[in-house]
Coordinates of N, CA, C and O in Angstrom, one line a residue:
M1 N -7.3 -32.0 -45.6 CA -6.0 -31.7 -45.0 C -6.2 -31.6 -43.5 O -7.0 -30.9 -43.0
R2 N -5.4 -32.4 -42.8 CA -5.5 -32.5 -41.3 C -4.2 -32.0 -40.7 O -3.1 -32.4 -41.1
Y3 N -4.4 -31.1 -39.7 CA -3.2 -30.6 -39.0 C -3.2 -31.2 -37.6 O -4.2 -31.4 -36.9
D4 N -2.0 -31.6 -37.2 CA -1.9 -32.2 -35.8 C -1.3 -31.2 -34.9 O -0.1 -31.3 -34.4
C5 N -2.1 -30.2 -34.6 CA -1.6 -29.1 -33.7 C -2.2 -29.4 -32.3 O -3.4 -29.3 -32.1
H6 N -1.4 -29.7 -31.4 CA -1.9 -30.1 -30.1 C -1.4 -29.2 -29.0 O -1.6 -29.5 -27.8
F7 N -0.9 -28.1 -29.3 CA -0.3 -27.2 -28.3 C -1.4 -26.5 -27.4 O -1.0 -26.0 -26.4
L8 N -2.6 -26.5 -27.9 CA -3.7 -25.9 -27.0 C -4.6 -26.9 -26.5 O -5.7 -26.6 -25.9
D9 N -4.3 -28.2 -26.5 CA -5.1 -29.2 -26.0 C -5.4 -29.1 -24.5 O -6.4 -29.6 -24.0
H10 N -4.4 -28.5 -23.8 CA -4.6 -28.4 -22.3 C -5.7 -27.5 -22.0 O -6.2 -27.5 -20.8
L11 N -6.2 -26.7 -22.9 CA -7.3 -25.7 -22.6 C -8.7 -26.3 -22.9 O -9.7 -25.7 -22.8
F12 N -8.7 -27.6 -23.3 CA -10.0 -28.3 -23.7 C -11.0 -28.2 -22.6 O -10.7 -28.5 -21.4
G13 N -12.2 -27.8 -22.9 CA -13.3 -27.7 -21.9 C -13.4 -26.4 -21.2 O -14.4 -26.1 -20.5
A14 N -12.4 -25.5 -21.4 CA -12.4 -24.2 -20.6 C -12.8 -23.0 -21.5 O -12.6 -21.9 -21.1
S15 N -13.2 -23.3 -22.7 CA -13.4 -22.1 -23.6 C -14.5 -21.1 -23.2 O -14.3 -19.9 -23.3
Y16 N -15.6 -21.6 -22.6 CA -16.6 -20.7 -22.1 C -16.1 -19.9 -20.9 O -16.4 -18.7 -20.8
A17 N -15.4 -20.6 -20.0 CA -14.8 -19.9 -18.9 C -13.8 -18.8 -19.3 O -13.8 -17.7 -18.8
I18 N -13.0 -19.1 -20.3 CA -12.0 -18.2 -20.8 C -12.8 -17.0 -21.4 O -12.4 -15.8 -21.2
Y19 N -13.8 -17.3 -22.2 CA -14.7 -16.2 -22.8 C -15.3 -15.3 -21.7 O -15.3 -14.1 -21.7
L20 N -15.8 -16.0 -20.6 CA -16.6 -15.3 -19.6 C -15.7 -14.5 -18.7 O -16.0 -13.3 -18.3
F21 N -14.5 -15.0 -18.3 CA -13.6 -14.3 -17.4 C -12.4 -13.6 -18.0 O -11.6 -13.1 -17.2
S22 N -12.3 -13.4 -19.2 CA -11.1 -12.9 -19.8 C -11.0 -11.4 -19.8 O -9.9 -10.8 -19.9
W23 N -12.1 -10.7 -19.8 CA -12.0 -9.2 -20.0 C -11.2 -8.5 -18.9 O -10.3 -7.7 -19.2
F24 N -11.5 -8.8 -17.6 CA -10.8 -8.1 -16.5 C -9.3 -8.3 -16.5 O -8.6 -7.4 -16.4
P25 N -8.8 -9.6 -16.6 CA -7.4 -9.8 -16.6 C -6.7 -9.1 -17.8 O -5.6 -8.6 -17.7
Q26 N -7.4 -9.1 -19.0 CA -6.7 -8.4 -20.1 C -6.6 -6.9 -19.9 O -5.5 -6.3 -20.1
V27 N -7.7 -6.3 -19.4 CA -7.6 -4.8 -19.2 C -6.7 -4.5 -18.1 O -5.9 -3.5 -18.2
A28 N -6.8 -5.2 -17.0 CA -5.9 -4.9 -15.8 C -4.5 -5.1 -16.2 O -3.7 -4.2 -15.8
S29 N -4.1 -6.1 -16.9 CA -2.7 -6.3 -17.2 C -2.2 -5.2 -18.2 O -1.1 -4.7 -18.0
Q30 N -3.0 -4.8 -19.1 CA -2.6 -3.7 -20.0 C -2.4 -2.4 -19.2 O -1.4 -1.8 -19.3
Q31 N -3.4 -2.1 -18.4 CA -3.3 -0.8 -17.7 C -2.2 -0.8 -16.6 O -1.4 0.2 -16.6
V32 N -2.1 -1.9 -15.9 CA -1.1 -1.9 -14.8 C 0.3 -2.0 -15.4 O 1.2 -1.3 -15.0
L33 N 0.5 -3.0 -16.2 CA 1.8 -3.3 -16.7 C 2.4 -2.1 -17.6 O 3.5 -1.8 -17.5
L34 N 1.5 -1.6 -18.4 CA 2.0 -0.6 -19.3 C 2.2 0.8 -18.6 O 3.1 1.5 -18.9
S35 N 1.4 1.0 -17.6 CA 1.6 2.3 -16.8 C 2.8 2.2 -15.9 O 3.4 3.2 -15.6
I36 N 3.1 1.0 -15.4 CA 4.2 0.9 -14.5 C 5.5 0.7 -15.3 O 6.5 1.4 -15.0
T37 N 5.5 -0.1 -16.3 CA 6.8 -0.5 -17.0 C 7.1 0.4 -18.2 O 8.2 0.5 -18.6
H38 N 6.1 1.0 -18.7 CA 6.2 1.9 -20.0 C 6.8 1.1 -21.1 O 7.6 1.6 -21.9
W39 N 6.5 -0.2 -21.2 CA 6.9 -1.0 -22.3 C 6.1 -0.7 -23.5 O 5.1 0.0 -23.5
P40 N 6.6 -1.0 -24.7 CA 5.8 -0.8 -25.9 C 4.4 -1.5 -25.9 O 4.3 -2.5 -25.2
W41 N 3.5 -0.9 -26.6 CA 2.1 -1.5 -26.6 C 2.0 -2.9 -27.2 O 1.2 -3.7 -26.8
Q42 N 3.0 -3.3 -28.0 CA 3.0 -4.6 -28.6 C 3.3 -5.6 -27.5 O 2.6 -6.7 -27.4
V43 N 4.2 -5.3 -26.6 CA 4.4 -6.2 -25.4 C 3.2 -6.3 -24.5 O 2.8 -7.4 -24.1
G44 N 2.6 -5.2 -24.3 CA 1.3 -5.2 -23.5 C 0.2 -6.0 -24.1 O -0.5 -6.6 -23.4
G45 N 0.1 -5.9 -25.5 CA -0.9 -6.7 -26.1 C -0.6 -8.2 -26.0 O -1.6 -9.0 -25.8
V46 N 0.6 -8.6 -26.1 CA 0.9 -10.1 -26.0 C 0.7 -10.5 -24.5 O 0.1 -11.6 -24.3
L47 N 1.1 -9.7 -23.6 CA 0.8 -10.0 -22.2 C -0.7 -10.1 -21.9 O -1.1 -10.9 -21.1
A48 N -1.4 -9.2 -22.5 CA -2.9 -9.1 -22.2 C -3.5 -10.4 -22.8 O -4.4 -11.0 -22.2
M49 N -3.0 -10.9 -24.0 CA -3.6 -12.1 -24.5 C -3.3 -13.3 -23.6 O -4.1 -14.2 -23.4
I50 N -2.0 -13.4 -23.1 CA -1.6 -14.5 -22.3 C -2.4 -14.5 -21.0 O -2.9 -15.5 -20.5
T51 N -2.5 -13.3 -20.3 CA -3.3 -13.3 -19.1 C -4.7 -13.4 -19.3 O -5.5 -13.9 -18.4
G52 N -5.2 -13.0 -20.4 CA -6.6 -13.2 -20.8 C -7.0 -14.6 -21.0 O -8.2 -14.9 -21.0
V53 N -6.1 -15.5 -21.3 CA -6.4 -16.9 -21.5 C -6.1 -17.7 -20.2 O -6.9 -18.5 -19.7
Y54 N -4.9 -17.4 -19.6 CA -4.5 -18.3 -18.5 C -5.0 -18.0 -17.1 O -5.2 -18.9 -16.3
I55 N -5.3 -16.7 -16.8 CA -6.0 -16.4 -15.6 C -7.4 -17.0 -15.5 O -7.8 -17.7 -14.5
P56 N -8.2 -16.8 -16.6 CA -9.5 -17.5 -16.6 C -9.4 -19.0 -16.6 O -10.2 -19.7 -16.0
F57 N -8.4 -19.6 -17.2 CA -8.2 -21.0 -17.2 C -7.9 -21.5 -15.8 O -8.4 -22.5 -15.4
L58 N -7.1 -20.8 -15.0 CA -6.9 -21.1 -13.6 C -8.2 -21.0 -12.8 O -8.4 -21.9 -11.9
L59 N -9.0 -20.0 -13.1 CA -10.3 -19.9 -12.4 C -11.1 -21.1 -12.7 O -11.8 -21.6 -11.8
Y60 N -11.2 -21.5 -13.9 CA -11.9 -22.7 -14.4 C -11.5 -23.9 -13.6 O -12.3 -24.7 -13.1
K61 N -10.2 -24.1 -13.5 CA -9.6 -25.2 -12.8 C -10.0 -25.2 -11.3 O -10.3 -26.3 -10.8
L62 N -10.0 -24.0 -10.7 CA -10.4 -23.9 -9.3 C -11.9 -24.3 -9.2 O -12.3 -25.0 -8.2
I63 N -12.7 -23.8 -10.1 CA -14.2 -24.1 -10.0 C -14.4 -25.6 -10.2 O -15.2 -26.2 -9.4
V64 N -13.7 -26.2 -11.1 CA -13.9 -27.7 -11.3 C -13.4 -28.5 -10.1 O -14.0 -29.4 -9.7
R65 N -12.3 -28.0 -9.5 CA -11.7 -28.7 -8.4 C -12.7 -28.7 -7.2 O -12.8 -29.6 -6.5
Y66 N -13.3 -27.5 -6.9 CA -14.2 -27.3 -5.8 C -15.7 -27.5 -6.1 O -16.5 -27.3 -5.2
K67 N -16.0 -28.0 -7.2 CA -17.4 -28.2 -7.6 C -18.1 -29.2 -6.7 O -19.3 -29.1 -6.5
P68 N -17.4 -30.3 -6.2 CA -18.2 -31.2 -5.4 C -18.6 -30.6 -4.0 O -19.5 -31.2 -3.4
T69 N -18.0 -29.5 -3.6 CA -18.4 -28.9 -2.3 C -19.6 -28.1 -2.5 O -20.0 -27.7 -3.6
R70 N -20.3 -27.7 -1.4 CA -21.5 -26.9 -1.5 C -21.3 -25.6 -2.1 O -22.0 -25.1 -3.0
I71 N -20.3 -24.9 -1.7 CA -20.0 -23.5 -2.2 C -19.5 -23.6 -3.6 O -19.7 -22.8 -4.4
G72 N -18.8 -24.7 -3.9 CA -18.3 -24.9 -5.3 C -19.5 -25.1 -6.3 O -19.4 -24.6 -7.4
R73 N -20.5 -25.8 -5.8 CA -21.7 -26.0 -6.7 C -22.4 -24.7 -6.9 O -22.9 -24.4 -8.0
V74 N -22.5 -23.8 -5.9 CA -23.1 -22.5 -6.0 C -22.3 -21.7 -7.0 O -22.9 -21.1 -7.9
V75 N -21.0 -21.6 -6.9 CA -20.2 -20.8 -7.8 C -20.3 -21.4 -9.2 O -20.4 -20.6 -10.2
A76 N -20.3 -22.7 -9.4 CA -20.4 -23.3 -10.7 C -21.7 -23.0 -11.3 O -21.8 -22.7 -12.5
L77 N -22.8 -23.0 -10.5 CA -24.1 -22.7 -11.0 C -24.2 -21.2 -11.4 O -24.7 -20.9 -12.5
L78 N -23.6 -20.3 -10.6 CA -23.7 -18.9 -10.9 C -22.9 -18.5 -12.2 O -23.2 -17.5 -12.9
T79 N -21.8 -19.2 -12.4 CA -20.9 -18.9 -13.6 C -21.2 -19.8 -14.8 O -20.6 -19.6 -15.8
G80 N -22.2 -20.7 -14.7 CA -22.5 -21.5 -15.8 C -21.6 -22.6 -16.1 O -21.5 -23.1 -17.3
Q81 N -20.9 -23.0 -15.2 CA -19.9 -24.1 -15.4 C -20.6 -25.4 -15.0 O -20.3 -26.3 -14.6

């Protein structure tokens, strides 16, 4: 049985970066958003999942974009990209 689910294809290649960089955005979004807005924890959980995927994804895209430069190579080397 084959499923044609392509809605996460845009994240291809960034799984290690998402794993590596996801903790801080998740915790920060939960603590900041829930303490400021006092929304239910379910909303905070969904927002934490979204920020835990897309903030590291954006960091990955920045690293890939600046990898040809000297400082980009150093950052890529230090982060395992």
